[in-house]
PDB file of C-alpha atoms in Angstrom:
ATOM      1  CA  MET A1014     -15.376 -12.769 -25.399  1.00 42.00           C
ATOM      2  CA  ALA A1015     -15.062 -12.524 -21.604  1.00 47.00           C
ATOM      3  CA  ALA A1016     -11.465 -11.318 -21.908  1.00 43.00           C
ATOM      4  CA  VAL A1017     -12.582  -8.508 -24.196  1.00 41.00           C
ATOM      5  CA  ALA A1018     -15.278  -7.459 -21.712  1.00 44.00           C
ATOM      6  CA  VAL A1019     -12.771  -7.412 -18.849  1.00 44.00           C
ATOM      7  CA  ALA A1020     -10.246  -5.449 -20.912  1.00 46.00           C
ATOM      8  CA  ALA A1021     -12.877  -2.865 -21.823  1.00 47.00           C
ATOM      9  CA  HIS A1022     -13.601  -2.224 -18.157  1.00 49.00           C
ATOM     10  CA  ALA A1023     -10.035  -2.551 -16.839  1.00 57.00           C
ATOM     11  CA  SER A1024      -8.933   0.980 -17.655  1.00 81.00           C
ATOM     12  CA  PRO A1025     -11.296   2.729 -15.195  1.00 84.00           C
ATOM     13  CA  TRP A1026     -10.335   0.168 -12.518  1.00 83.00           C
ATOM     14  CA  VAL A1027      -6.631   0.714 -13.078  1.00 86.00           C
ATOM     15  CA  ALA A1028      -7.060   4.493 -13.024  1.00 89.00           C
ATOM     16  CA  LYS A1029      -8.938   4.293  -9.697  1.00 93.00           C
ATOM     17  CA  GLN A1030      -6.382   1.899  -8.207  1.00 93.00           C
ATOM     18  CA  THR A1031      -3.535   4.172  -9.288  1.00 92.00           C
ATOM     19  CA  GLU A1032      -5.265   7.253  -7.876  1.00 94.00           C
ATOM     20  CA  ASN A1033      -5.976   5.465  -4.587  1.00 96.00           C
ATOM     21  CA  ALA A1034      -2.423   4.109  -4.304  1.00 95.00           C
ATOM     22  CA  GLN A1035      -0.946   7.564  -4.813  1.00 95.00           C
ATOM     23  CA  LYS A1036      -3.157   9.073  -2.083  1.00 97.00           C
ATOM     24  CA  ILE A1037      -2.430   6.208   0.306  1.00 98.00           C
ATOM     25  CA  ALA A1038       1.331   6.314  -0.354  1.00 96.00           C
ATOM     26  CA  ALA A1039       1.363  10.070   0.314  1.00 96.00           C
ATOM     27  CA  TRP A1040      -0.562   9.605   3.575  1.00 98.00           C
ATOM     28  CA  LEU A1041       1.657   6.732   4.715  1.00 98.00           C
ATOM     29  CA  ASP A1042       4.760   8.817   3.951  1.00 96.00           C
ATOM     30  CA  SER A1043       3.511  11.926   5.785  1.00 96.00           C
ATOM     31  CA  LYS A1044       4.566  12.964   9.276  1.00 94.00           C
ATOM     32  CA  GLU A1045       0.905  13.386  10.220  1.00 94.00           C
ATOM     33  CA  GLY A1046      -0.028   9.978   8.808  1.00 95.00           C
ATOM     34  CA  GLY A1047       1.852   6.722   8.619  1.00 95.00           C
ATOM     35  CA  ARG A1048       5.225   8.080   9.729  1.00 94.00           C
ATOM     36  CA  SER A1049       3.704   8.971  13.101  1.00 95.00           C
ATOM     37  CA  LEU A1050       2.319   5.440  13.385  1.00 96.00           C
ATOM     38  CA  GLY A1051       5.417   3.303  12.897  1.00 96.00           C
ATOM     39  CA  VAL A1052       5.837   3.342   9.108  1.00 97.00           C
ATOM     40  CA  SER A1053       9.563   3.688   8.501  1.00 96.00           C
ATOM     41  CA  VAL A1054       9.683   3.336   4.690  1.00 96.00           C
ATOM     42  CA  VAL A1055       7.121   3.724   1.888  1.00 96.00           C
ATOM     43  CA  HIS A1056       7.938   2.275  -1.543  1.00 93.00           C
ATOM     44  CA  HIS A1057       5.864   3.799  -4.366  1.00 92.00           C
ATOM     45  CA  PRO A1058       7.223   5.614  -7.421  1.00 89.00           C
ATOM     46  CA  SER A1059       4.682   8.451  -7.055  1.00 88.00           C
ATOM     47  CA  LEU A1060       6.550   9.849  -4.049  1.00 87.00           C
ATOM     48  CA  PRO A1061       8.766  12.803  -5.045  1.00 79.00           C
ATOM     49  CA  SER A1062      11.179  11.881  -2.216  1.00 84.00           C
ATOM     50  CA  ARG A1063      12.067   8.614  -3.952  1.00 70.00           C
ATOM     51  CA  ALA A1064      15.320   8.586  -5.887  1.00 76.00           C
ATOM     52  CA  ASP A1065      13.606   6.900  -8.849  1.00 82.00           C
ATOM     53  CA  HIS A1066      10.637   9.308  -8.990  1.00 60.00           C
ATOM     54  CA  GLU A1067      11.807  11.300 -12.043  1.00 64.00           C
ATOM     55  CA  ILE A1068      12.623   8.137 -13.973  1.00 77.00           C
ATOM     56  CA  ALA A1069       9.240   6.664 -13.041  1.00 61.00           C
ATOM     57  CA  LYS A1070       7.462   9.815 -14.246  1.00 71.00           C
ATOM     58  CA  ARG A1071       9.077   9.395 -17.673  1.00 74.00           C
ATOM     59  CA  GLN A1072       8.562   5.638 -17.874  1.00 78.00           C
ATOM     60  CA  MET A1073       5.042   5.513 -16.412  1.00 67.00           C
ATOM     61  CA  PRO A1074       3.128   8.365 -18.072  1.00 69.00           C
ATOM     62  CA  GLY A1075      -0.199   6.618 -17.438  1.00 71.00           C
ATOM     63  CA  GLY A1076       0.271   6.489 -13.674  1.00 74.00           C
ATOM     64  CA  PHE A1077       2.346   4.765 -11.042  1.00 74.00           C
ATOM     65  CA  GLY A1078       0.204   1.681 -10.482  1.00 83.00           C
ATOM     66  CA  GLY A1079      -1.760   0.278  -7.609  1.00 92.00           C
ATOM     67  CA  VAL A1080       0.904  -1.706  -5.750  1.00 92.00           C
ATOM     68  CA  LEU A1081       3.031  -0.257  -2.972  1.00 95.00           C
ATOM     69  CA  SER A1082       4.972  -1.556  -0.043  1.00 96.00           C
ATOM     70  CA  ILE A1083       5.762  -0.272   3.400  1.00 98.00           C
ATOM     71  CA  GLU A1084       8.178  -1.200   6.131  1.00 97.00           C
ATOM     72  CA  LEU A1085       7.106  -1.035   9.759  1.00 97.00           C
ATOM     73  CA  GLU A1086       9.459  -0.531  12.677  1.00 95.00           C
ATOM     74  CA  THR A1087       8.999  -4.047  14.040  1.00 95.00           C
ATOM     75  CA  GLU A1088       8.404  -7.521  12.669  1.00 96.00           C
ATOM     76  CA  GLU A1089       5.688  -8.092  15.249  1.00 96.00           C
ATOM     77  CA  SER A1090       3.668  -5.096  14.059  1.00 96.00           C
ATOM     78  CA  ALA A1091       4.104  -6.110  10.412  1.00 97.00           C
ATOM     79  CA  LYS A1092       2.854  -9.623  11.160  1.00 97.00           C
ATOM     80  CA  ALA A1093      -0.129  -8.242  13.091  1.00 97.00           C
ATOM     81  CA  LEU A1094      -1.274  -5.473  10.750  1.00 98.00           C
ATOM     82  CA  PRO A1095      -3.086  -7.567   8.113  1.00 97.00           C
ATOM     83  CA  SER A1096      -5.446  -9.067  10.691  1.00 97.00           C
ATOM     84  CA  ALA A1097      -6.056  -5.641  12.281  1.00 98.00           C
ATOM     85  CA  LEU A1098      -7.600  -4.265   9.070  1.00 98.00           C
ATOM     86  CA  SER A1099     -11.218  -4.383   7.919  1.00 97.00           C
ATOM     87  CA  PHE A1100     -11.114  -3.219   4.284  1.00 96.00           C
ATOM     88  CA  PHE A1101      -7.910  -5.027   3.319  1.00 97.00           C
ATOM     89  CA  CYS A1102      -7.859  -8.801   2.879  1.00 94.00           C
ATOM     90  CA  ASP A1103      -4.764 -10.719   3.934  1.00 94.00           C
ATOM     91  CA  ALA A1104      -3.945 -12.348   0.604  1.00 90.00           C
ATOM     92  CA  THR A1105      -1.332 -12.592  -2.131  1.00 84.00           C
ATOM     93  CA  SER A1106      -2.586 -11.334  -5.469  1.00 79.00           C
ATOM     94  CA  LEU A1107      -2.167  -8.335  -7.719  1.00 68.00           C
ATOM     95  CA  GLY A1108      -4.536  -6.418  -9.943  1.00 62.00           C
ATOM     96  CA  GLY A1109      -7.926  -7.310  -8.473  1.00 76.00           C
ATOM     97  CA  VAL A1110     -10.487  -4.671  -7.570  1.00 88.00           C
ATOM     98  CA  GLU A1111     -10.293  -5.337  -3.828  1.00 93.00           C
ATOM     99  CA  SER A1112      -7.497  -4.095  -1.572  1.00 96.00           C
ATOM    100  CA  LEU A1113      -5.076  -6.714  -0.292  1.00 96.00           C
ATOM    101  CA  ILE A1114      -2.171  -6.741   2.129  1.00 97.00           C
ATOM    102  CA  GLU A1115       0.442  -9.360   2.886  1.00 96.00           C
ATOM    103  CA  TRP A1116       3.376  -9.694   5.230  1.00 96.00           C
ATOM    104  CA  ARG A1117       6.080 -10.604   2.692  1.00 93.00           C
ATOM    105  CA  ARG A1118       8.422 -12.345   5.143  1.00 94.00           C
ATOM    106  CA  LYS A1119       5.793 -15.087   5.434  1.00 92.00           C
ATOM    107  CA  TYR A1120       6.687 -16.104   1.866  1.00 90.00           C
ATOM    108  CA  ASP A1121      10.245 -14.803   1.398  1.00 93.00           C
ATOM    109  CA  ASP A1122      12.822 -14.777   4.180  1.00 94.00           C
ATOM    110  CA  GLY A1123      15.135 -12.639   2.035  1.00 95.00           C
ATOM    111  CA  VAL A1124      13.099  -9.454   2.522  1.00 96.00           C
ATOM    112  CA  PRO A1125      13.085  -7.078   5.501  1.00 97.00           C
ATOM    113  CA  SER A1126      11.052  -8.486   8.388  1.00 97.00           C
ATOM    114  CA  GLY A1127       8.807  -5.407   8.573  1.00 97.00           C
ATOM    115  CA  LEU A1128       7.886  -5.383   4.862  1.00 97.00           C
ATOM    116  CA  LEU A1129       4.227  -5.431   3.818  1.00 98.00           C
ATOM    117  CA  ARG A1130       2.947  -5.366   0.234  1.00 96.00           C
ATOM    118  CA  LEU A1131      -0.346  -3.644  -0.506  1.00 97.00           C
ATOM    119  CA  SER A1132      -2.335  -4.086  -3.684  1.00 96.00           C
ATOM    120  CA  ILE A1133      -4.781  -1.198  -3.688  1.00 96.00           C
ATOM    121  CA  GLY A1134      -8.309  -1.696  -4.977  1.00 94.00           C
ATOM    122  CA  VAL A1135     -11.132   0.551  -6.077  1.00 94.00           C
ATOM    123  CA  GLU A1136     -12.690   1.220  -2.666  1.00 96.00           C
ATOM    124  CA  ASP A1137     -12.921   4.780  -1.403  1.00 97.00           C
ATOM    125  CA  SER A1138      -9.393   5.983  -0.606  1.00 97.00           C
ATOM    126  CA  GLU A1139     -10.522   7.749   2.585  1.00 98.00           C
ATOM    127  CA  ASP A1140     -11.998   4.474   3.871  1.00 98.00           C
ATOM    128  CA  LEU A1141      -8.731   2.675   3.123  1.00 98.00           C
ATOM    129  CA  ILE A1142      -6.651   5.373   4.835  1.00 98.00           C
ATOM    130  CA  ALA A1143      -8.942   5.297   7.891  1.00 98.00           C
ATOM    131  CA  ASP A1144      -8.594   1.513   8.003  1.00 98.00           C
ATOM    132  CA  LEU A1145      -4.805   1.728   7.837  1.00 98.00           C
ATOM    133  CA  GLU A1146      -4.791   4.411  10.526  1.00 97.00           C
ATOM    134  CA  GLN A1147      -6.874   2.375  12.963  1.00 97.00           C
ATOM    135  CA  GLY A1148      -4.872  -0.767  12.188  1.00 97.00           C
ATOM    136  CA  LEU A1149      -1.513   0.947  12.686  1.00 98.00           C
ATOM    137  CA  ASN A1150      -2.782   2.481  15.935  1.00 96.00           C
ATOM    138  CA  ALA A1151      -3.865  -0.981  17.100  1.00 97.00           C
ATOM    139  CA  VAL A1152      -0.575  -2.762  16.323  1.00 96.00           C
ATOM    140  CA  MET A1153       1.853   0.033  17.179  1.00 90.00           C
ATOM    141  CA  GLY A1154       0.015   1.512  20.140  1.00 80.00           C
ATOM    142  CA  LYS A1155      -1.505   4.975  20.059  1.00 62.00           C
ATOM    143  CA  ARG A1156       1.168   7.570  19.253  1.00 55.00           C
ATOM    144  CA  SER A1157       1.085  11.340  19.278  1.00 45.00           C
TER     145      SER A1157
END
């Protein structure tokens, strides 16, 4: 019975996570946002600049999901970012309602050293963006 109750409520959660992830990916990929703060690559199929965007639109008509990844310019900043955030927990999990971030190299030495995976939750997207902005400013140094 508990699984049925969770499934009945999952759809609004997933919709909110997907909406949040799309907003956050767009901000991280913008010149005024993450790109000015040391984000070199943003991986999320919602971004029109991605080569796989058109395929993703056809294959994911319900939305692009709540997981994205970013690459920072340096390994040191990628290692430091999770602990510089307030809304994101430094943890490995997918699909929960809380936002999580992890430095992937900690678990897999075959990935780029600046790679971080974010599982976006249902918190307010503006709060999450503000948290990422202050965290990136802290680990990368204030940039103009």
